[in-house]
Coordinates of N, CA, C and O in Angstrom, one line a residue:
M1 N 66.3 25.2 145.5 CA 66.5 25.2 147.0 C 67.5 26.3 147.3 O 67.3 27.0 148.3
E2 N 68.6 26.5 146.5 CA 69.5 27.5 146.8 C 68.9 28.9 146.9 O 69.2 29.7 147.8
Q3 N 68.0 29.2 145.9 CA 67.4 30.5 145.8 C 66.5 30.8 147.1 O 66.5 31.9 147.6
G4 N 65.8 29.7 147.6 CA 65.0 29.8 148.8 C 65.9 30.1 150.0 O 65.5 31.0 150.8
L5 N 67.0 29.5 150.1 CA 68.0 29.7 151.2 C 68.5 31.2 151.1 O 68.6 31.8 152.1
I6 N 68.8 31.6 149.9 CA 69.3 33.0 149.7 C 68.3 34.0 150.2 O 68.6 34.9 150.9
R7 N 67.1 33.8 149.7 CA 66.0 34.8 150.1 C 65.8 34.7 151.6 O 65.6 35.8 152.2
A8 N 65.8 33.5 152.2 CA 65.6 33.4 153.6 C 66.7 34.1 154.4 O 66.5 34.9 155.3
A9 N 68.0 33.9 153.9 CA 69.1 34.6 154.5 C 69.0 36.1 154.4 O 69.4 36.8 155.3
Q10 N 68.6 36.5 153.2 CA 68.5 38.0 153.0 C 67.4 38.6 153.9 O 67.5 39.8 154.2
S11 N 66.4 37.8 154.3 CA 65.3 38.3 155.1 C 65.7 38.1 156.6 O 64.8 38.4 157.5
G12 N 66.9 37.7 156.9 CA 67.3 37.7 158.3 C 67.3 36.3 159.0 O 67.6 36.2 160.1
D13 N 67.0 35.2 158.2 CA 67.1 33.9 158.8 C 68.5 33.4 158.9 O 69.2 33.1 158.0
R14 N 69.0 33.5 160.2 CA 70.4 33.2 160.5 C 70.7 31.7 160.1 O 71.8 31.4 159.6
D15 N 69.8 30.8 160.4 CA 70.0 29.4 160.1 C 70.2 29.2 158.6 O 71.0 28.4 158.2
A16 N 69.4 29.9 157.8 CA 69.5 29.7 156.3 C 70.9 30.3 155.9 O 71.5 29.7 155.0
L17 N 71.3 31.4 156.4 CA 72.6 31.9 156.1 C 73.7 31.0 156.4 O 74.6 30.8 155.6
I18 N 73.7 30.4 157.6 CA 74.7 29.5 158.0 C 74.7 28.2 157.1 O 75.8 27.8 156.7
T19 N 73.5 27.7 156.8 CA 73.4 26.6 155.8 C 74.1 26.9 154.5 O 74.8 26.2 153.9
L20 N 73.8 28.1 154.0 CA 74.3 28.6 152.7 C 75.8 28.7 152.8 O 76.5 28.2 151.8
L21 N 76.3 29.2 153.8 CA 77.8 29.4 154.0 C 78.5 28.0 154.1 O 79.5 27.8 153.5
R22 N 77.8 27.0 154.7 CA 78.4 25.7 154.8 C 78.4 25.0 153.4 O 79.3 24.3 153.1
E23 N 77.4 25.3 152.6 CA 77.3 24.8 151.3 C 78.4 25.3 150.4 O 78.9 24.6 149.5
I24 N 78.9 26.5 150.6 CA 79.8 27.1 149.7 C 81.3 27.1 150.2 O 82.2 27.3 149.4
E25 N 81.5 26.8 151.5 CA 82.8 26.9 152.1 C 83.9 26.1 151.4 O 85.0 26.6 151.2
Q26 N 83.6 24.9 151.0 CA 84.6 24.0 150.3 C 85.0 24.6 148.9 O 86.2 24.6 148.6
H27 N 84.0 25.1 148.2 CA 84.3 25.7 146.9 C 85.1 27.0 147.0 O 86.0 27.2 146.3
V28 N 84.8 27.8 148.0 CA 85.5 29.0 148.3 C 87.0 28.7 148.6 O 87.9 29.3 148.1
Y29 N 87.2 27.7 149.5 CA 88.5 27.3 149.9 C 89.3 26.8 148.7 O 90.5 27.2 148.5
R30 N 88.7 25.9 148.0 CA 89.4 25.3 146.8 C 89.8 26.4 145.8 O 90.9 26.4 145.3
T31 N 88.9 27.3 145.5 CA 89.3 28.4 144.6 C 90.5 29.2 145.2 O 91.5 29.4 144.5
A32 N 90.4 29.6 146.5 CA 91.5 30.3 147.1 C 92.8 29.5 147.1 O 93.9 30.1 146.8
Y33 N 92.7 28.2 147.4 CA 93.9 27.4 147.4 C 94.6 27.3 146.1 O 95.8 27.5 146.0
Y34 N 93.8 27.1 145.0 CA 94.4 26.9 143.7 C 94.9 28.3 143.2 O 95.9 28.3 142.4
I35 N 94.4 29.4 143.6 CA 94.9 30.7 143.1 C 96.1 31.0 143.9 O 97.1 31.5 143.4
L36 N 96.1 30.9 145.2 CA 97.2 31.3 146.1 C 98.2 30.3 146.3 O 99.4 30.6 146.6
N37 N 97.9 29.0 146.1 CA 98.8 27.9 146.3 C 99.5 27.9 147.6 O 100.7 27.6 147.7
N38 N 98.8 28.2 148.7 CA 99.4 28.2 150.0 C 98.2 28.0 151.0 O 97.2 28.7 151.0
E39 N 98.3 26.9 151.8 CA 97.2 26.5 152.6 C 96.7 27.6 153.6 O 95.6 27.9 153.7
Q40 N 97.7 28.3 154.2 CA 97.4 29.3 155.2 C 96.7 30.5 154.6 O 95.7 31.0 155.0
D41 N 97.3 31.0 153.5 CA 96.7 32.1 152.7 C 95.4 31.8 152.2 O 94.5 32.6 152.2
A42 N 95.2 30.5 151.7 CA 93.9 30.1 151.2 C 92.8 30.1 152.3 O 91.7 30.5 152.1
M43 N 93.2 29.6 153.5 CA 92.3 29.6 154.6 C 91.9 31.0 155.0 O 90.7 31.3 155.3
D44 N 92.9 31.9 155.1 CA 92.6 33.3 155.4 C 91.7 33.9 154.3 O 90.7 34.6 154.7
A45 N 92.0 33.7 153.1 CA 91.2 34.3 152.0 C 89.7 33.7 152.0 O 88.8 34.4 151.8
A46 N 89.6 32.4 152.3 CA 88.3 31.8 152.3 C 87.5 32.3 153.5 O 86.3 32.6 153.3
Q47 N 88.2 32.5 154.6 CA 87.5 33.0 155.8 C 87.0 34.4 155.5 O 85.9 34.8 155.8
E48 N 87.9 35.2 154.9 CA 87.5 36.6 154.5 C 86.4 36.6 153.6 O 85.4 37.4 153.7
A49 N 86.4 35.7 152.6 CA 85.3 35.7 151.6 C 84.0 35.3 152.2 O 82.9 35.9 151.9
L50 N 84.0 34.3 153.1 CA 82.8 33.9 153.8 C 82.2 35.0 154.7 O 81.0 35.2 154.7
I51 N 83.1 35.7 155.3 CA 82.6 36.8 156.1 C 82.0 37.9 155.2 O 81.0 38.5 155.6
R52 N 82.6 38.1 154.1 CA 82.1 39.1 153.2 C 80.7 38.7 152.6 O 79.8 39.5 152.5
V53 N 80.6 37.4 152.3 CA 79.3 36.9 151.9 C 78.3 37.1 153.0 O 77.1 37.5 152.8
Y54 N 78.7 36.7 154.2 CA 77.8 36.9 155.4 C 77.3 38.3 155.6 O 76.2 38.6 155.8
T55 N 78.3 39.3 155.4 CA 77.9 40.7 155.7 C 77.2 41.3 154.5 O 76.5 42.3 154.6
K56 N 77.5 40.8 153.3 CA 77.0 41.4 152.1 C 75.8 40.7 151.4 O 75.5 41.0 150.3
I57 N 75.3 39.7 152.1 CA 74.3 38.8 151.4 C 73.1 39.7 150.9 O 72.5 39.3 149.9
N58 N 72.8 40.8 151.6 CA 71.7 41.6 151.1 C 72.0 42.4 149.8 O 71.1 42.8 149.1
S59 N 73.3 42.5 149.5 CA 73.7 43.2 148.2 C 73.6 42.2 147.0 O 73.7 42.7 145.9
Y60 N 73.5 40.9 147.3 CA 73.4 40.0 146.2 C 72.0 40.2 145.4 O 71.0 40.2 146.1
E61 N 72.1 40.3 144.1 CA 71.0 40.5 143.3 C 71.0 39.3 142.3 O 72.0 38.8 141.9
E62 N 69.8 38.8 142.0 CA 69.7 37.6 141.2 C 70.0 37.8 139.7 O 69.8 37.0 138.9
K63 N 70.7 38.9 139.4 CA 71.2 39.1 138.0 C 72.2 38.1 137.6 O 72.3 37.6 136.5
A64 N 73.1 37.8 138.6 CA 74.2 36.8 138.3 C 73.8 35.6 139.2 O 73.1 35.7 140.2
Q65 N 74.4 34.5 138.8 CA 74.2 33.3 139.6 C 74.9 33.5 141.0 O 76.0 34.1 141.0
F66 N 74.4 32.9 142.0 CA 75.0 33.0 143.3 C 76.4 32.5 143.3 O 77.3 33.2 143.9
K67 N 76.6 31.4 142.7 CA 78.0 30.8 142.6 C 79.0 31.8 142.0 O 80.1 31.9 142.4
T68 N 78.5 32.5 140.9 CA 79.4 33.4 140.3 C 79.7 34.6 141.2 O 80.8 35.1 141.2
W69 N 78.7 35.1 141.9 CA 78.8 36.2 142.8 C 79.9 35.8 143.9 O 80.8 36.6 144.2
V70 N 79.8 34.6 144.4 CA 80.7 34.2 145.5 C 82.1 34.0 144.9 O 83.1 34.5 145.5
Q71 N 82.2 33.5 143.7 CA 83.5 33.3 143.1 C 84.2 34.7 142.8 O 85.4 34.8 143.0
R72 N 83.4 35.6 142.5 CA 83.9 37.0 142.3 C 84.5 37.5 143.6 O 85.6 38.1 143.6
I73 N 83.8 37.3 144.7 CA 84.3 37.8 146.0 C 85.6 37.1 146.3 O 86.6 37.8 146.6
V74 N 85.7 35.8 146.3 CA 86.9 35.1 146.7 C 88.0 35.4 145.7 O 89.2 35.5 146.1
T75 N 87.8 35.5 144.4 CA 88.8 35.8 143.5 C 89.4 37.2 143.7 O 90.6 37.4 143.7
N76 N 88.5 38.1 144.0 CA 89.0 39.5 144.2 C 89.9 39.5 145.5 O 90.9 40.2 145.5
I77 N 89.5 38.8 146.5 CA 90.3 38.8 147.7 C 91.6 38.1 147.5 O 92.7 38.6 147.9
C78 N 91.7 37.1 146.7 CA 92.9 36.4 146.3 C 93.8 37.3 145.5 O 95.0 37.4 145.7
I79 N 93.2 38.1 144.6 CA 94.0 39.0 143.7 C 94.6 40.1 144.6 O 95.8 40.4 144.5
D80 N 93.8 40.6 145.6 CA 94.3 41.6 146.5 C 95.5 41.0 147.3 O 96.5 41.7 147.6
K81 N 95.4 39.8 147.8 CA 96.4 39.1 148.6 C 97.7 39.0 147.7 O 98.8 39.2 148.2
F82 N 97.5 38.7 146.4 CA 98.7 38.6 145.6 C 99.4 39.9 145.4 O 100.6 40.0 145.4
R83 N 98.6 41.0 145.3 CA 99.2 42.3 145.1 C 100.0 42.7 146.4 O 101.0 43.4 146.3
R84 N 99.5 42.3 147.5 CA 100.1 42.7 148.8 C 101.4 41.9 149.0 O 102.4 42.5 149.5
N85 N 101.4 40.6 148.7 CA 102.6 39.8 149.0 C 102.7 38.8 147.9 O 102.0 37.8 147.9
K86 N 103.6 39.0 147.0 CA 103.8 38.1 145.9 C 104.3 36.7 146.5 O 105.3 36.7 147.2
P87 N 103.5 35.7 146.3 CA 103.9 34.4 146.9 C 105.0 33.7 146.1 O 105.3 34.0 145.0
T88 N 105.6 32.8 146.8 CA 106.6 31.9 146.2 C 106.0 30.6 145.8 O 104.9 30.3 146.4
V89 N 106.5 30.0 144.9 CA 106.0 28.7 144.4 C 106.3 27.6 145.5 O 107.4 27.5 145.9
S90 N 105.2 27.0 145.9 CA 105.4 25.9 146.9 C 104.4 24.8 146.6 O 103.3 25.1 146.3
I91 N 104.9 23.6 146.6 CA 104.0 22.4 146.3 C 104.0 21.6 147.6 O 105.0 21.3 148.2
D92 N 102.8 21.4 148.1 CA 102.6 20.6 149.3 C 102.9 19.1 148.9 O 102.5 18.6 147.9
E93 N 103.6 18.5 149.8 CA 103.9 17.0 149.6 C 102.6 16.3 150.1 O 102.1 16.5 151.2
H94 N 102.2 15.4 149.2 CA 101.0 14.5 149.6 C 101.5 13.1 149.7 O 102.3 12.6 148.9
D95 N 101.0 12.5 150.8 CA 101.4 11.1 151.0 C 100.6 10.2 150.0 O 99.4 10.4 149.8
L96 N 101.3 9.3 149.4 CA 100.7 8.4 148.4 C 100.3 7.1 149.2 O 101.1 6.6 149.9
V97 N 99.1 6.7 149.0 CA 98.6 5.5 149.7 C 98.4 4.5 148.5 O 97.7 4.7 147.6
F98 N 99.1 3.4 148.6 CA 99.1 2.4 147.6 C 98.2 1.2 148.0 O 98.4 0.6 149.0
Q99 N 97.2 0.9 147.1 CA 96.3 -0.2 147.4 C 96.9 -1.5 147.0 O 96.6 -2.5 147.6
D100 N 97.6 -1.5 145.9 CA 98.1 -2.8 145.4 C 99.6 -2.5 144.9 O 99.8 -1.5 144.2
S101 N 100.5 -3.4 145.1 CA 101.9 -3.1 144.7 C 102.0 -3.0 143.2 O 103.0 -2.3 142.8
Q102 N 101.1 -3.5 142.4 CA 101.2 -3.4 141.0 C 100.9 -2.0 140.6 O 101.2 -1.5 139.5
D103 N 100.2 -1.3 141.4 CA 99.8 0.1 141.1 C 100.8 1.2 141.5 O 100.6 2.3 141.3
V104 N 101.9 0.7 142.1 CA 102.8 1.7 142.7 C 103.4 2.6 141.6 O 103.4 3.8 141.7
E105 N 103.8 2.0 140.5 CA 104.4 2.8 139.4 C 103.4 3.8 138.9 O 103.7 5.0 138.7
R106 N 102.2 3.4 138.6 CA 101.2 4.3 138.1 C 100.9 5.4 139.1 O 100.7 6.5 138.7
E107 N 100.8 5.0 140.4 CA 100.5 6.0 141.4 C 101.6 7.1 141.5 O 101.4 8.3 141.6
V108 N 102.9 6.6 141.5 CA 104.0 7.5 141.5 C 104.0 8.4 140.3 O 104.2 9.6 140.5
M109 N 103.8 7.9 139.1 CA 103.8 8.7 137.9 C 102.6 9.7 138.0 O 102.8 10.8 137.6
S110 N 101.5 9.2 138.5 CA 100.3 10.1 138.6 C 100.6 11.3 139.5 O 100.3 12.4 139.3
G111 N 101.3 11.0 140.6 CA 101.7 12.0 141.6 C 102.7 13.0 141.0 O 102.5 14.2 141.2
Y112 N 103.7 12.5 140.2 CA 104.6 13.4 139.5 C 103.9 14.3 138.5 O 104.1 15.5 138.4
I113 N 102.9 13.7 137.7 CA 102.2 14.5 136.7 C 101.4 15.6 137.4 O 101.4 16.7 136.9
A114 N 100.7 15.2 138.5 CA 99.9 16.2 139.2 C 100.7 17.3 139.7 O 100.4 18.5 139.6
Q115 N 101.9 16.9 140.2 CA 102.8 17.9 140.8 C 103.4 18.8 139.6 O 103.5 20.1 139.8
D116 N 103.7 18.2 138.5 CA 104.2 19.0 137.4 C 103.1 20.0 136.9 O 103.4 21.2 136.6
I117 N 101.9 19.5 136.8 CA 100.8 20.4 136.4 C 100.6 21.6 137.4 O 100.5 22.7 137.0
Q118 N 100.6 21.2 138.7 CA 100.5 22.3 139.7 C 101.6 23.3 139.6 O 101.4 24.5 139.7
Q119 N 102.8 22.8 139.4 CA 104.0 23.7 139.3 C 103.8 24.6 138.1 O 104.1 25.8 138.1
A120 N 103.4 24.0 137.0 CA 103.2 24.8 135.7 C 102.1 25.9 136.0 O 102.3 27.0 135.6
I121 N 101.0 25.5 136.6 CA 99.9 26.5 136.8 C 100.5 27.6 137.7 O 100.2 28.8 137.5
N122 N 101.3 27.3 138.7 CA 101.8 28.3 139.6 C 102.7 29.3 138.9 O 102.9 30.4 139.4
Q123 N 103.3 28.9 137.8 CA 104.2 29.7 137.1 C 103.5 30.7 136.1 O 104.1 31.6 135.6
L124 N 102.2 30.5 135.9 CA 101.5 31.3 135.0 C 101.3 32.7 135.7 O 101.3 32.9 136.9
P125 N 101.2 33.7 134.8 CA 100.9 35.1 135.4 C 99.5 35.0 136.1 O 98.7 34.2 135.8
D126 N 99.4 35.9 137.1 CA 98.2 35.9 138.0 C 96.9 35.7 137.2 O 96.0 34.9 137.5
H127 N 96.7 36.6 136.2 CA 95.4 36.6 135.4 C 95.2 35.3 134.7 O 94.1 34.8 134.6
H128 N 96.2 34.7 134.2 CA 96.1 33.4 133.5 C 95.8 32.3 134.5 O 95.0 31.4 134.2
R129 N 96.5 32.3 135.6 CA 96.3 31.3 136.6 C 94.8 31.3 137.1 O 94.2 30.3 137.3
T130 N 94.3 32.5 137.3 CA 93.0 32.7 137.8 C 91.9 32.1 136.9 O 91.0 31.4 137.3
V131 N 92.0 32.4 135.6 CA 91.0 31.9 134.7 C 91.2 30.4 134.5 O 90.1 29.7 134.4
I132 N 92.4 29.8 134.6 CA 92.5 28.4 134.6 C 91.9 27.7 135.8 O 91.1 26.7 135.7
V133 N 92.1 28.3 136.9 CA 91.5 27.7 138.2 C 90.0 27.8 138.1 O 89.3 26.8 138.4
L134 N 89.4 28.9 137.7 CA 88.0 29.1 137.6 C 87.4 28.2 136.5 O 86.3 27.6 136.7
R135 N 88.1 28.0 135.4 CA 87.5 27.1 134.3 C 87.6 25.7 134.6 O 86.7 24.9 134.5
Y136 N 88.8 25.2 135.0 CA 89.1 23.8 135.1 C 89.0 23.2 136.5 O 88.7 22.0 136.6
L137 N 89.1 24.0 137.5 CA 89.0 23.4 138.8 C 87.7 23.8 139.5 O 87.2 23.0 140.3
Q138 N 87.1 24.9 139.1 CA 85.8 25.3 139.6 C 84.7 25.0 138.6 O 83.5 25.2 138.9
D139 N 85.1 24.7 137.4 CA 84.1 24.3 136.3 C 83.1 25.4 136.0 O 82.0 25.2 135.7
L140 N 83.6 26.7 136.0 CA 82.8 27.8 135.6 C 82.8 27.9 134.1 O 83.8 27.6 133.4
S141 N 81.7 28.4 133.5 CA 81.6 28.6 132.1 C 82.4 29.9 131.8 O 82.7 30.7 132.7
Y142 N 82.6 30.1 130.5 CA 83.3 31.3 130.1 C 82.5 32.6 130.5 O 83.1 33.5 131.0
N143 N 81.2 32.5 130.4 CA 80.4 33.7 130.8 C 80.4 33.9 132.3 O 80.5 35.0 132.7
E144 N 80.4 32.8 133.1 CA 80.5 33.0 134.5 C 81.9 33.5 134.9 O 82.0 34.4 135.8
I145 N 82.9 33.1 134.2 CA 84.3 33.7 134.5 C 84.3 35.2 134.2 O 84.8 36.0 135.0
A146 N 83.7 35.5 133.1 CA 83.7 36.9 132.7 C 82.9 37.7 133.7 O 83.4 38.8 134.1
D147 N 81.8 37.2 134.2 CA 81.0 37.9 135.3 C 81.8 38.0 136.5 O 81.9 39.0 137.2
C148 N 82.5 36.9 136.9 CA 83.2 36.8 138.2 C 84.4 37.8 138.2 O 84.6 38.4 139.2
L149 N 85.1 37.9 137.1 CA 86.3 38.8 137.0 C 86.0 40.1 136.5 O 86.9 41.0 136.3
N150 N 84.7 40.3 136.1 CA 84.3 41.6 135.5 C 85.2 41.9 134.3 O 85.7 43.0 134.1
L151 N 85.3 40.9 133.4 CA 86.1 41.1 132.1 C 85.2 40.8 130.9 O 84.2 40.0 131.1
P152 N 85.5 41.4 129.8 CA 84.8 41.0 128.6 C 85.0 39.5 128.3 O 86.0 39.0 128.5
L153 N 84.0 38.9 127.7 CA 84.0 37.5 127.3 C 85.2 37.2 126.4 O 85.9 36.2 126.7
N154 N 85.5 38.0 125.5 CA 86.6 37.7 124.6 C 88.0 37.8 125.3 O 88.9 37.1 125.0
T155 N 88.1 38.6 126.3 CA 89.3 38.7 127.1 C 89.5 37.4 127.9 O 90.6 36.8 127.9
V156 N 88.4 36.8 128.4 CA 88.5 35.5 129.1 C 88.9 34.5 128.2 O 89.8 33.7 128.5
K157 N 88.3 34.4 127.0 CA 88.7 33.4 126.0 C 90.2 33.6 125.6 O 90.9 32.6 125.5
S158 N 90.6 34.8 125.5 CA 92.0 35.0 125.1 C 93.0 34.6 126.3 O 94.0 33.9 126.0
Y159 N 92.6 34.9 127.5 CA 93.4 34.5 128.6 C 93.5 33.0 128.7 O 94.6 32.4 129.0
L160 N 92.4 32.3 128.5 CA 92.4 30.9 128.6 C 93.2 30.3 127.5 O 94.0 29.3 127.7
F161 N 93.1 30.8 126.3 CA 93.9 30.3 125.2 C 95.4 30.4 125.4 O 96.1 29.5 125.3
R162 N 95.8 31.6 125.9 CA 97.2 31.9 126.1 C 97.7 31.0 127.3 O 98.8 30.5 127.3
A163 N 96.9 30.9 128.3 CA 97.2 30.1 129.5 C 97.4 28.6 129.1 O 98.4 28.0 129.5
R164 N 96.5 28.1 128.3 CA 96.7 26.7 127.9 C 97.9 26.5 127.0 O 98.6 25.5 127.2
Q165 N 98.2 27.5 126.2 CA 99.4 27.4 125.4 C 100.7 27.4 126.3 O 101.6 26.7 126.1
Q166 N 100.7 28.3 127.2 CA 101.8 28.4 128.2 C 102.0 27.1 128.9 O 103.1 26.6 129.1
L167 N 100.9 26.6 129.4 CA 100.9 25.3 130.2 C 101.5 24.2 129.3 O 102.3 23.4 129.7
Q168 N 101.0 24.1 128.1 CA 101.4 23.1 127.1 C 102.9 23.2 126.9 O 103.6 22.2 126.9
N169 N 103.4 24.4 126.6 CA 104.8 24.6 126.4 C 105.6 24.3 127.6 O 106.7 23.6 127.5
M170 N 105.2 24.7 128.8 CA 105.9 24.4 130.0 C 106.0 22.9 130.3 O 107.0 22.3 130.6
L171 N 104.9 22.2 130.1 CA 104.8 20.8 130.3 C 105.6 20.0 129.3 O 106.3 19.0 129.6
H172 N 105.6 20.5 128.1 CA 106.4 19.9 127.0 C 107.9 20.0 127.3 O 108.6 19.1 127.2
E173 N 108.3 21.2 127.7 CA 109.7 21.4 128.0 C 110.1 20.6 129.2 O 111.2 20.0 129.2
H174 N 109.2 20.5 130.2 CA 109.6 19.7 131.4 C 109.7 18.2 131.0 O 110.5 17.5 131.5
Q175 N 108.8 17.8 130.1 CA 108.8 16.4 129.7 C 110.1 16.0 129.0 O 110.6 14.9 129.2
K176 N 110.6 16.9 128.2 CA 111.8 16.7 127.5 C 113.0 16.5 128.5 O 113.9 15.8 128.2
G177 N 112.8 17.1 129.7 CA 113.9 17.0 130.7 C 113.7 15.8 131.5 O 114.6 15.5 132.4
G178 N 112.7 15.0 131.4 CA 112.4 13.8 132.2 C 111.6 14.1 133.4 O 111.2 15.2 133.7
V179 N 111.3 13.1 134.1 CA 110.5 13.2 135.3 C 111.3 13.8 136.4 O 112.4 13.4 136.7
S180 N 110.6 14.7 137.2 CA 111.3 15.4 138.3 C 111.3 14.5 139.5 O 110.4 13.6 139.6
G181 N 112.1 14.7 140.5 CA 112.0 14.0 141.7 C 113.2 13.1 141.9 O 113.5 12.3 142.5

């Protein structure tokens, strides 16, 4: 179905292009948010990426998967944003909704753990954070990440290995200090 939409969009079918953009907009935003860790910057980057997909749809060739092509666009936009203005670490506060009072402790701990992981990811160098986001939050394969970032496969594997080590060390150090909050 996606390939049919892509071909229709490339041949000028505006409705097909709009449908395609609606299908990818959540993935584009999620990638931008996890890389930039700022809602406003993520919305800007996602919008810029969708506009770029809209204007460049005819340059897409079926050599790479469409998803990979789109991820490359949004990732490059995010990397450019990082270079322009180094962001500060910020964690959005999320309201916890408790279904059952017995689950309160588990929900609170789960919230702290998610926050700790997000803080650790935000402390990674840009290139490590990007591969972590693409692998674990966008569920791209190593080959898709290599295509998306235009990197050799072994470099992607190396970045992921080092990023996981750094995360493990940061989380272990944090755990020794107790739960934050």
